[in-house]
mmCIF file of C-alpha atoms and ligand atoms in Angstrom:
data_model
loop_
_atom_site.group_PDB
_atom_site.id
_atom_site.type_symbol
_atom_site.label_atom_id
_atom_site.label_comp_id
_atom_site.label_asym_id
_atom_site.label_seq_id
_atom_site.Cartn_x
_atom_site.Cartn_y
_atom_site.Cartn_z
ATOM 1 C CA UNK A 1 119.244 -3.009 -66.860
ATOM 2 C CA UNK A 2 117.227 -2.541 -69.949
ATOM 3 C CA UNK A 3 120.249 -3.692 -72.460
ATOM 4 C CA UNK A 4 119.839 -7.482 -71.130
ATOM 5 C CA UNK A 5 116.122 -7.349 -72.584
ATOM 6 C CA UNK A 6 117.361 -5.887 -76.268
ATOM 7 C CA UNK A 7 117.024 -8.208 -79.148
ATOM 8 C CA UNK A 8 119.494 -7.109 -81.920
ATOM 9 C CA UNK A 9 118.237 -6.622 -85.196
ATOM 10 C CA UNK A 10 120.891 -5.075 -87.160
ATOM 11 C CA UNK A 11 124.042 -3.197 -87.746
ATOM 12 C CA UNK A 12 123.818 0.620 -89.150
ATOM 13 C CA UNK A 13 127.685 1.258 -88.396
ATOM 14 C CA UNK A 14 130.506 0.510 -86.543
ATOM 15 C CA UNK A 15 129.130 2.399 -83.469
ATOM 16 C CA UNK A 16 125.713 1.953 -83.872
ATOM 17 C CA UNK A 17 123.245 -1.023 -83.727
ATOM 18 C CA UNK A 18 119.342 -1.384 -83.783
ATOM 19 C CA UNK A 19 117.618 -3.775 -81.142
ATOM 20 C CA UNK A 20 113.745 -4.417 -80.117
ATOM 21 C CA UNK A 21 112.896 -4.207 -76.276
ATOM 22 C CA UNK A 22 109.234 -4.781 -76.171
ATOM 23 C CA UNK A 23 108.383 -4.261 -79.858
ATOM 24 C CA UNK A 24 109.999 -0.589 -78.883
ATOM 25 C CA UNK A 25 112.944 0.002 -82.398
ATOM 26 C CA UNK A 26 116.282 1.300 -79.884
ATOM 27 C CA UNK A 27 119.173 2.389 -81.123
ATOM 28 C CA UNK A 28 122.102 1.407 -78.806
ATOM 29 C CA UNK A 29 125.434 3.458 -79.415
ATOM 30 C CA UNK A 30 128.843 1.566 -78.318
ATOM 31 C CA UNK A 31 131.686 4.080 -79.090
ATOM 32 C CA UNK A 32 135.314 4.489 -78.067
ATOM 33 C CA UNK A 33 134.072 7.713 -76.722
ATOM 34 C CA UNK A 34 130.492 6.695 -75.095
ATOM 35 C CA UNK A 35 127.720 4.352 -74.506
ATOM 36 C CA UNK A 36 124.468 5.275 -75.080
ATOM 37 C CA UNK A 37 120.776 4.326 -76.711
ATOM 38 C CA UNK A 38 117.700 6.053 -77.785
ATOM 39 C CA UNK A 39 114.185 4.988 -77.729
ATOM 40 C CA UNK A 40 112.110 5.468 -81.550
ATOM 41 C CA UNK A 41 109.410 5.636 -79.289
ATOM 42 C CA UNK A 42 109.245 9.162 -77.548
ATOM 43 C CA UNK A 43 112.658 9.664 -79.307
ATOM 44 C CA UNK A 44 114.363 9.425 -75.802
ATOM 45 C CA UNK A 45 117.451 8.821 -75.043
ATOM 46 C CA UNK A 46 117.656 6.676 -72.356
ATOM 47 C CA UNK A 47 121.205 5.837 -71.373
ATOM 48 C CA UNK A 48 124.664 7.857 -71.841
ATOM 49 C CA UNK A 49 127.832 6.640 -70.343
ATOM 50 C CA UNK A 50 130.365 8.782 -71.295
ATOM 51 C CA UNK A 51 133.918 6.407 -71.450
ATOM 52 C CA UNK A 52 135.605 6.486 -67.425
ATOM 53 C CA UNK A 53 132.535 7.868 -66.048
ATOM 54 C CA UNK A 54 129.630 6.561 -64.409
ATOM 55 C CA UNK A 55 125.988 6.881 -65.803
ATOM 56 C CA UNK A 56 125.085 9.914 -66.301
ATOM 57 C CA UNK A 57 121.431 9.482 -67.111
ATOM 58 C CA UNK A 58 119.411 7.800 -64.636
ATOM 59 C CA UNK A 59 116.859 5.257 -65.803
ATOM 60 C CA UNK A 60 114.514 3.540 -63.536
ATOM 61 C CA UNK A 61 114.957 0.137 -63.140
ATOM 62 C CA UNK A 62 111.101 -0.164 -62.901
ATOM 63 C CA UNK A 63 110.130 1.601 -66.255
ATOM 64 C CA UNK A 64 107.778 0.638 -68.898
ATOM 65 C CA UNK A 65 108.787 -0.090 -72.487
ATOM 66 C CA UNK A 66 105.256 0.459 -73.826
ATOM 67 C CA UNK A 67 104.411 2.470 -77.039
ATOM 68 C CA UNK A 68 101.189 3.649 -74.963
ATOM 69 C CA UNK A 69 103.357 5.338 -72.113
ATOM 70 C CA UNK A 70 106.336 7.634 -72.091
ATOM 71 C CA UNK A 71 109.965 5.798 -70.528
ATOM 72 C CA UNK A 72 110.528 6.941 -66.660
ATOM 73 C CA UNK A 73 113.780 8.552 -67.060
ATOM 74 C CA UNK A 74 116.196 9.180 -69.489
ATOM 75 C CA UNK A 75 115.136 12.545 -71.651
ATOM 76 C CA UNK A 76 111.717 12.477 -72.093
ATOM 77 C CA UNK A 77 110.796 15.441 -74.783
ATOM 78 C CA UNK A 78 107.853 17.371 -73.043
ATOM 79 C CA UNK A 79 106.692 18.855 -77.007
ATOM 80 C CA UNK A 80 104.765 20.679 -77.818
ATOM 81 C CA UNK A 81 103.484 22.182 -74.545
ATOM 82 C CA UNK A 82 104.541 21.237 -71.087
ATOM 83 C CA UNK A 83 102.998 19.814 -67.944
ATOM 84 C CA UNK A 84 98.940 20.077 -67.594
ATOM 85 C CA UNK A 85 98.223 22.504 -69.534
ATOM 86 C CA UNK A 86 96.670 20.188 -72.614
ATOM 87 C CA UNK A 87 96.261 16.272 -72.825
ATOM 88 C CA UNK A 88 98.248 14.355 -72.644
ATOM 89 C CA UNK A 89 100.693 16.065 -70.108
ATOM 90 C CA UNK A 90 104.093 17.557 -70.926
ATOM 91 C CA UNK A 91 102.374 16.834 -74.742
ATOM 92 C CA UNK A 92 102.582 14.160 -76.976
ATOM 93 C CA UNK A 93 106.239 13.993 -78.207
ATOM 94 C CA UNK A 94 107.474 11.850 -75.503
ATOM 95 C CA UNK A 95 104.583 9.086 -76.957
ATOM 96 C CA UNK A 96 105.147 9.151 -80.479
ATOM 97 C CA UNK A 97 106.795 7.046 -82.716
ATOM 98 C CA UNK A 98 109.478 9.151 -84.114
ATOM 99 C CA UNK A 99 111.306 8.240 -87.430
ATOM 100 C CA UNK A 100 115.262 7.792 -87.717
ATOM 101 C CA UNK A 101 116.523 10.564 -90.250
ATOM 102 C CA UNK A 102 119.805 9.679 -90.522
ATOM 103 C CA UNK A 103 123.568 8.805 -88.927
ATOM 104 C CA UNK A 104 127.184 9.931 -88.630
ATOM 105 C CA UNK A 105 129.639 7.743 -87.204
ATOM 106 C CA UNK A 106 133.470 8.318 -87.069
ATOM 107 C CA UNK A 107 133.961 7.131 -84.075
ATOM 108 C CA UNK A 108 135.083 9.659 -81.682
ATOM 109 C CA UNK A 109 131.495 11.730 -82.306
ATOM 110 C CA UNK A 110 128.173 10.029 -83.223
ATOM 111 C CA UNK A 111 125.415 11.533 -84.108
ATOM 112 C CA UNK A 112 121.269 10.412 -84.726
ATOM 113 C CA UNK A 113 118.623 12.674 -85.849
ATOM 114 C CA UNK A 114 114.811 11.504 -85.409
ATOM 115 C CA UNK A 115 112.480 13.099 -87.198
ATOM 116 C CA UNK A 116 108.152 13.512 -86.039
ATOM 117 C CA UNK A 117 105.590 15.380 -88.496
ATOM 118 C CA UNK A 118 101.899 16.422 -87.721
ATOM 119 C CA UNK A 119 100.162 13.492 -88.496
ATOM 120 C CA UNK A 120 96.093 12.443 -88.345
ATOM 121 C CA UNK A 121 96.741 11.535 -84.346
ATOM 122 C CA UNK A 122 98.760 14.606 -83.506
ATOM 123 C CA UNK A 123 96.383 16.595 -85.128
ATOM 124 C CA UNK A 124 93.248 15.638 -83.096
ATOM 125 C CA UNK A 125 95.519 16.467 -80.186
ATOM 126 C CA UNK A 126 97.165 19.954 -81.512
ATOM 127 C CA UNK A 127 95.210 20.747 -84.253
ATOM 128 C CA UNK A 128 98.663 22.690 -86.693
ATOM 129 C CA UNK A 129 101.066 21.600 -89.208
ATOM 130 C CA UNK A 130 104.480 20.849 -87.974
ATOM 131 C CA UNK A 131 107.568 19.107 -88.407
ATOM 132 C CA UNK A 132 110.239 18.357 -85.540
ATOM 133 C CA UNK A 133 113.817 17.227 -85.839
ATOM 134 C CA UNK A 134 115.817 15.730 -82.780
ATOM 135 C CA UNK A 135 119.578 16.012 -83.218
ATOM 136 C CA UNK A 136 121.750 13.701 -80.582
ATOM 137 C CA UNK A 137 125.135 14.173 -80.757
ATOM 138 C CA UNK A 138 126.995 12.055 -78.584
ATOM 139 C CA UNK A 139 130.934 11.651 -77.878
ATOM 140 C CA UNK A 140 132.692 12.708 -74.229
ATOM 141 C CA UNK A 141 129.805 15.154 -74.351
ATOM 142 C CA UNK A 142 125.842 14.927 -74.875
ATOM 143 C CA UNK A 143 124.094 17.266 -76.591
ATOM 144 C CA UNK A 144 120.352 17.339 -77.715
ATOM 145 C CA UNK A 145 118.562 19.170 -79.821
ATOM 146 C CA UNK A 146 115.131 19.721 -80.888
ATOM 147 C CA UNK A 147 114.524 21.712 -83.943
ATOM 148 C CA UNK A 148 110.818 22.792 -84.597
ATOM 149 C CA UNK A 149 109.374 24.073 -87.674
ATOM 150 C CA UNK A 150 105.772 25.298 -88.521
ATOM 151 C CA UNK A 151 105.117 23.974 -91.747
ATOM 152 C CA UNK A 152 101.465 25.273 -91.604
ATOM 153 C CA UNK A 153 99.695 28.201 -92.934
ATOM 154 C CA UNK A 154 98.688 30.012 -89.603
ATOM 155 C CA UNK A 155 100.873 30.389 -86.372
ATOM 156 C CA UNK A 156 100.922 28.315 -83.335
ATOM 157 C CA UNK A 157 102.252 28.564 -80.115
ATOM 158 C CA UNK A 158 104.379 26.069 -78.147
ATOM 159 C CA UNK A 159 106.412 25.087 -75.012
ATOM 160 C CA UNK A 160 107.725 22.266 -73.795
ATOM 161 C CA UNK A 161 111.618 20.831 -71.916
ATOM 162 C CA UNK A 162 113.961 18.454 -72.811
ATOM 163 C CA UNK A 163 113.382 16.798 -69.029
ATOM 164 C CA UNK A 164 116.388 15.033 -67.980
ATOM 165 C CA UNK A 165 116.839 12.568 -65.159
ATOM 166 C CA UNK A 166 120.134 12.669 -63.779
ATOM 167 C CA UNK A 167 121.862 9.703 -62.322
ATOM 168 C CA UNK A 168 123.646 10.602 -58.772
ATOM 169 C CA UNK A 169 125.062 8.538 -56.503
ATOM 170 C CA UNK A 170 123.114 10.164 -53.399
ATOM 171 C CA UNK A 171 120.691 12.726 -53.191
ATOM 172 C CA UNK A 172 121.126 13.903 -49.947
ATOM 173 C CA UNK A 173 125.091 14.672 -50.747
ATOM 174 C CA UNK A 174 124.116 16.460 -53.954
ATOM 175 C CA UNK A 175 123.804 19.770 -54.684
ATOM 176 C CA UNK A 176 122.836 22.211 -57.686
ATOM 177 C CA UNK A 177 124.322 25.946 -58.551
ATOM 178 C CA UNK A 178 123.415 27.959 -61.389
ATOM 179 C CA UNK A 179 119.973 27.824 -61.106
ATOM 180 C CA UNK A 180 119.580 31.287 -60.187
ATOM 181 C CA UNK A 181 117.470 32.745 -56.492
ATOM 182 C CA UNK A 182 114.251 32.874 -58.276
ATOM 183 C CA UNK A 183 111.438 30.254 -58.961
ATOM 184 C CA UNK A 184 107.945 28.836 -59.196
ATOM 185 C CA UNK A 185 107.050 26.624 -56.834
ATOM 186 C CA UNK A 186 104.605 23.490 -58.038
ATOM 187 C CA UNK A 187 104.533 22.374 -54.272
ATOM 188 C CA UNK A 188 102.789 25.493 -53.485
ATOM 189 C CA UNK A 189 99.979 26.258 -55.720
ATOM 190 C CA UNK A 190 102.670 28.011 -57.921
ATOM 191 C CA UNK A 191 103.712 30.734 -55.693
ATOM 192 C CA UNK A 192 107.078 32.580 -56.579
ATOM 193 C CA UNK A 193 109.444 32.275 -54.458
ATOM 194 C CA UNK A 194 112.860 33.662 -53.417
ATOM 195 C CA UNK A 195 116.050 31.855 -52.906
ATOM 196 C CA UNK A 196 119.875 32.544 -52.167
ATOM 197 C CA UNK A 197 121.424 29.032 -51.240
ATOM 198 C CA UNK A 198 122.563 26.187 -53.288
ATOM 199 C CA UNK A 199 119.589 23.925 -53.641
ATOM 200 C CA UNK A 200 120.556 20.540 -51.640
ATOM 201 C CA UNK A 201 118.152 17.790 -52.658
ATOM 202 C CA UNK A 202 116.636 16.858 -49.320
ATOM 203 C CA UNK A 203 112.796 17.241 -49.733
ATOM 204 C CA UNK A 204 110.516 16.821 -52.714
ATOM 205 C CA UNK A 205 111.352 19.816 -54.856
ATOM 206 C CA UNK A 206 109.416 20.361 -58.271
ATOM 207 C CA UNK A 207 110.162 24.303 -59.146
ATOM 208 C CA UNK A 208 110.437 26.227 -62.101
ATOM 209 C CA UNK A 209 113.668 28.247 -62.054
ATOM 210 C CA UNK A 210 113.032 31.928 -63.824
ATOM 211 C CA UNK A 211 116.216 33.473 -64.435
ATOM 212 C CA UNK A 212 118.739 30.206 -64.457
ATOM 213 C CA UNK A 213 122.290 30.610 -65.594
ATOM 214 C CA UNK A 214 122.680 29.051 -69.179
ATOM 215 C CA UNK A 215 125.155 26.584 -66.930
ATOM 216 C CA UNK A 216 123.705 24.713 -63.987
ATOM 217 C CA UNK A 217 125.918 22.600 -62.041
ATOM 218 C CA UNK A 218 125.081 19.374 -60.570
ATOM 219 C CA UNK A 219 127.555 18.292 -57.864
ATOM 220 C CA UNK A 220 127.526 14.763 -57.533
ATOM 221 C CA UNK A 221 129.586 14.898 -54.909
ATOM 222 C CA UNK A 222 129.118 10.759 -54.439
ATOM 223 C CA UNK A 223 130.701 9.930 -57.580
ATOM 224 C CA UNK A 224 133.324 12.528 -57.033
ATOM 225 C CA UNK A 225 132.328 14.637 -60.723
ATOM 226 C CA UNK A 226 130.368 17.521 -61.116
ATOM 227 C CA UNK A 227 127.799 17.653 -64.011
ATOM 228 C CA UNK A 228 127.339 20.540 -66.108
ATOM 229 C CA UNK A 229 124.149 20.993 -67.802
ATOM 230 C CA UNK A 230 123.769 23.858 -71.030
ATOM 231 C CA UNK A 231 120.867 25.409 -71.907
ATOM 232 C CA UNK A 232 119.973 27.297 -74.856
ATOM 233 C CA UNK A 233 116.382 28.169 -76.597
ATOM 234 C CA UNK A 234 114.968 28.206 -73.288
ATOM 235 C CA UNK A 235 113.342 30.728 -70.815
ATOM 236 C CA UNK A 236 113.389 28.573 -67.303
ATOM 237 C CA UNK A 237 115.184 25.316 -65.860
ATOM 238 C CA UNK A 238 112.736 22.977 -63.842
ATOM 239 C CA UNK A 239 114.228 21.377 -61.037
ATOM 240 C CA UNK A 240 112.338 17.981 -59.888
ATOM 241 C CA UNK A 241 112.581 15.216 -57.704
ATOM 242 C CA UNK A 242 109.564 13.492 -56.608
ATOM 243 C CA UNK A 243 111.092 12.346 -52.971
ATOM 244 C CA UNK A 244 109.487 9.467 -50.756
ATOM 245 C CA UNK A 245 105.908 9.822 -51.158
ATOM 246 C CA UNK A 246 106.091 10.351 -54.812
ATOM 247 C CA UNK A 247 108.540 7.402 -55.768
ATOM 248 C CA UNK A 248 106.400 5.131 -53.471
ATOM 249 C CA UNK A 249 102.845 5.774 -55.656
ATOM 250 C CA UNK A 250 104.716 5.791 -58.711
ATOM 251 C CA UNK A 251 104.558 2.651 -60.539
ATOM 252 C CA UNK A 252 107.586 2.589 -62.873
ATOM 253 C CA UNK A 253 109.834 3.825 -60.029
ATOM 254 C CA UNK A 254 111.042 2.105 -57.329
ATOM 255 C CA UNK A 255 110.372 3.173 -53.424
ATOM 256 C CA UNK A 256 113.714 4.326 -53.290
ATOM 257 C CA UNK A 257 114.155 5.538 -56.696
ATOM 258 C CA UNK A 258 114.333 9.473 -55.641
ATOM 259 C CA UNK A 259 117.908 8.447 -53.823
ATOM 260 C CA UNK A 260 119.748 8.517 -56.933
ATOM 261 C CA UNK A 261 118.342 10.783 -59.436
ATOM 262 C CA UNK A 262 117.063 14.774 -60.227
ATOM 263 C CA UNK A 263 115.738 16.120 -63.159
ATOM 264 C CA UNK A 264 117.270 19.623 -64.100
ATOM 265 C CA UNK A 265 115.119 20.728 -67.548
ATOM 266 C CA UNK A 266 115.651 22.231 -70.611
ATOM 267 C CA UNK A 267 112.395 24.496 -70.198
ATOM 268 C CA UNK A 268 110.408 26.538 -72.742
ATOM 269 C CA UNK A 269 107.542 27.120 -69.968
ATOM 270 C CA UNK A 270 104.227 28.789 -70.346
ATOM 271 C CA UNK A 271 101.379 28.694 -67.902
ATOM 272 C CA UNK A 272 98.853 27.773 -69.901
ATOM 273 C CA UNK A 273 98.409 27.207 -74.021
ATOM 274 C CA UNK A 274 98.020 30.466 -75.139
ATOM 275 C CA UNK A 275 101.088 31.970 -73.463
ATOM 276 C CA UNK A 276 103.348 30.030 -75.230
ATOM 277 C CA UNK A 277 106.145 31.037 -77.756
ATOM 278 C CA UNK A 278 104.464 31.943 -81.009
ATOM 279 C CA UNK A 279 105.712 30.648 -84.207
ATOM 280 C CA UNK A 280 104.546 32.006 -87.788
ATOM 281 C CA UNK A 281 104.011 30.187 -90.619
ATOM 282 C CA UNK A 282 107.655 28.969 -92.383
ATOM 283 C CA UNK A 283 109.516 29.811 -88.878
ATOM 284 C CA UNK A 284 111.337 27.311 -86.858
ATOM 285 C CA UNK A 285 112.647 27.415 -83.237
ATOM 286 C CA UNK A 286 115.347 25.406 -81.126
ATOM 287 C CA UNK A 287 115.560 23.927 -77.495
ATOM 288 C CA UNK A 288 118.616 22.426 -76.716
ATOM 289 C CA UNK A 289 120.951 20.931 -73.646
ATOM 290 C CA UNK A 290 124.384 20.165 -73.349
ATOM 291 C CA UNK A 291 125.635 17.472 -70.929
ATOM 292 C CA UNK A 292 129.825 17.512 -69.737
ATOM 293 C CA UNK A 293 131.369 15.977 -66.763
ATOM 294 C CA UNK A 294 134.288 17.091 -64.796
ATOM 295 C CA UNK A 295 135.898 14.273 -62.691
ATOM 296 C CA UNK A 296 136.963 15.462 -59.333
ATOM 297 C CA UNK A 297 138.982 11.827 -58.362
HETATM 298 O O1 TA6 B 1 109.224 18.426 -64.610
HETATM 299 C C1 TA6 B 1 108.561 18.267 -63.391
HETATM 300 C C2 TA6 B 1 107.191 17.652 -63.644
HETATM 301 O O2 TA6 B 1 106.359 18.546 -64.359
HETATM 302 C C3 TA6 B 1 106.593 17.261 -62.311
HETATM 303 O O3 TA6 B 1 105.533 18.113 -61.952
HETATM 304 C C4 TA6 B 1 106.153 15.816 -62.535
HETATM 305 O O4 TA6 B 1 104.847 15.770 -63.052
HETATM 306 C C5 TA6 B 1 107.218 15.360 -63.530
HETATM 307 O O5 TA6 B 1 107.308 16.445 -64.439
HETATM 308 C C6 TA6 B 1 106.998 14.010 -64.174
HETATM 309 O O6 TA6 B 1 105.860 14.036 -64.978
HETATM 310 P P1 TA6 B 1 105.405 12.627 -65.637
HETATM 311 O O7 TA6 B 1 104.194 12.982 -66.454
HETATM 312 O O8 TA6 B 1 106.543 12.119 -66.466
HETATM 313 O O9 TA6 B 1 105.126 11.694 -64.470
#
């Protein structure tokens, strides 16, 4: 577990403390209500615990604190495009060094907001003016929010997911609703596909849902809760887990790791740069997910 590697640095409130891991700033949240931390790096939140409840984030246990390489698991932000369609992929967000805004503790809710601007390096990657908030407010529930403004003189366009790995006890006894019957399937040269059923996570599965509920439904039926998982500011839900192959090449994820997670996304998706969601000078857009458990012991 990462929190035996933290070195604490300092105290910003009762519920809130800053630590190193790896020359990585994290700020680790130990509330009456929830545990939690987020990474400066990436601004990812990379644990959340509400109080009674198991994990509900999954982290792997073979991840890489590195400030060249984005943290396998937790909620990487994919910003401000997402998956190949630039370089890096799912954009550079999840591999920059964001800035801590400011705090509110009182205990029952905390909440963090991170703040990234364009800068010399982002610009020789996505050549426009920007500024992006990330809001994390975190109690019995999680929510996250990323708040993007174009602070330039000409528009841009953008996509990108707030791409959550889910910690379940068992992938094979897990199911998802909500997701809707129709999706894009990265497994097969993005064909569109057709569904009815409950997707059971059995196989490697890496779709793009197109008409998702603004609830999806995890049923972790191993740990006896179901997650629910709120989307707003978005036009899809991706739905990934990597499976057997996958896990095994995958470096910071162990052979196994596929048992006991799935990633259900927060997606703004476009298929390539230019199809993304435009944004005029002085205009700002959101993506955000909300994260609740119901306990069914
Ligand atoms: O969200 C699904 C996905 O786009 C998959 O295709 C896979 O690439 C996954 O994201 C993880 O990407 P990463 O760059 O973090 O290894």
């Amino acid at each position: 577990m990462f929190t035996s590697h933290l070195s604490f640095e300092a105290t910003l409130s009762p519920s809130i403390s800053r630590h190193s891991l790896n020359g990585l700033t994290i700020v680790k949240i130990q509330s009456p209500t929830c545990d939690a931390a987020i990474s400066l790096h990436g601004g990812q939140l990379i644990q959340f615990k509400p109080a009674g409840h198991q994990d509900v984030i999954w982290l792997s246990n073979k991840a890489i604190f590195s400030a060249e390489k984005a943290i396998r698991g937790g909620v990487p932000v994919c910003w401000p495009w997402f998956g190949p369609v630039s370089s890096p992929s799912h954009g550079f967000a999840r591999i920059s060094q964001w800035q801590l805004l400011d705090l509110t503790d009182n205990e029952q809710l905390v909440t963090i907001r991170l703040k990234l601007s364009a800068s010399k390096q982002t610009q020789t990657l996505w050549p426009h003016d920007f500024s992006a908030v990330l809001t994390f407010t975190m109690g019995e529930t999680l929510r996250i929010n990323l708040e993007m403004t174009n602070t330039g003189e000409s528009s841009w366009q953008w996509s990108g997911a707030l791409h959550t790995y889910f910690n379940i006890a068992e992938a094979t006894e897990t199911w998802i609703t909500g997701a809707g019957t129709t999706y894009i399937d990265n497994r097969q040269n993005n064909l569109f596909c057709e569904t009815s059923e409950a997707l059971i996570i059995n196989q490697p599965i890496d779709r793009v849902y197109t008409a998702p509920d603004e609830t999806i439904d995890i049923h972790d039926q191993g740990n006896q809760r179901i997650i629910h998982v709120r989307n707003e500011g978005h036009n899809t839900a991706v739905i990934w887990n990597p499976w057997k192959e996958l896990s095994r090449s995958m470096g910071d994820m162990s052979d196994d790791g596929y048992e006991t997670m799935v990633c259900v996304e927060a997606n703004q998706y476009a298929k390539d740069l230019a199809s993304g969601a435009l944004l005029m000078p002085g205009e700002n857009n959101a993506l955000s997910t909300e994260i609740s458990v119901t306990s069914l012991a």
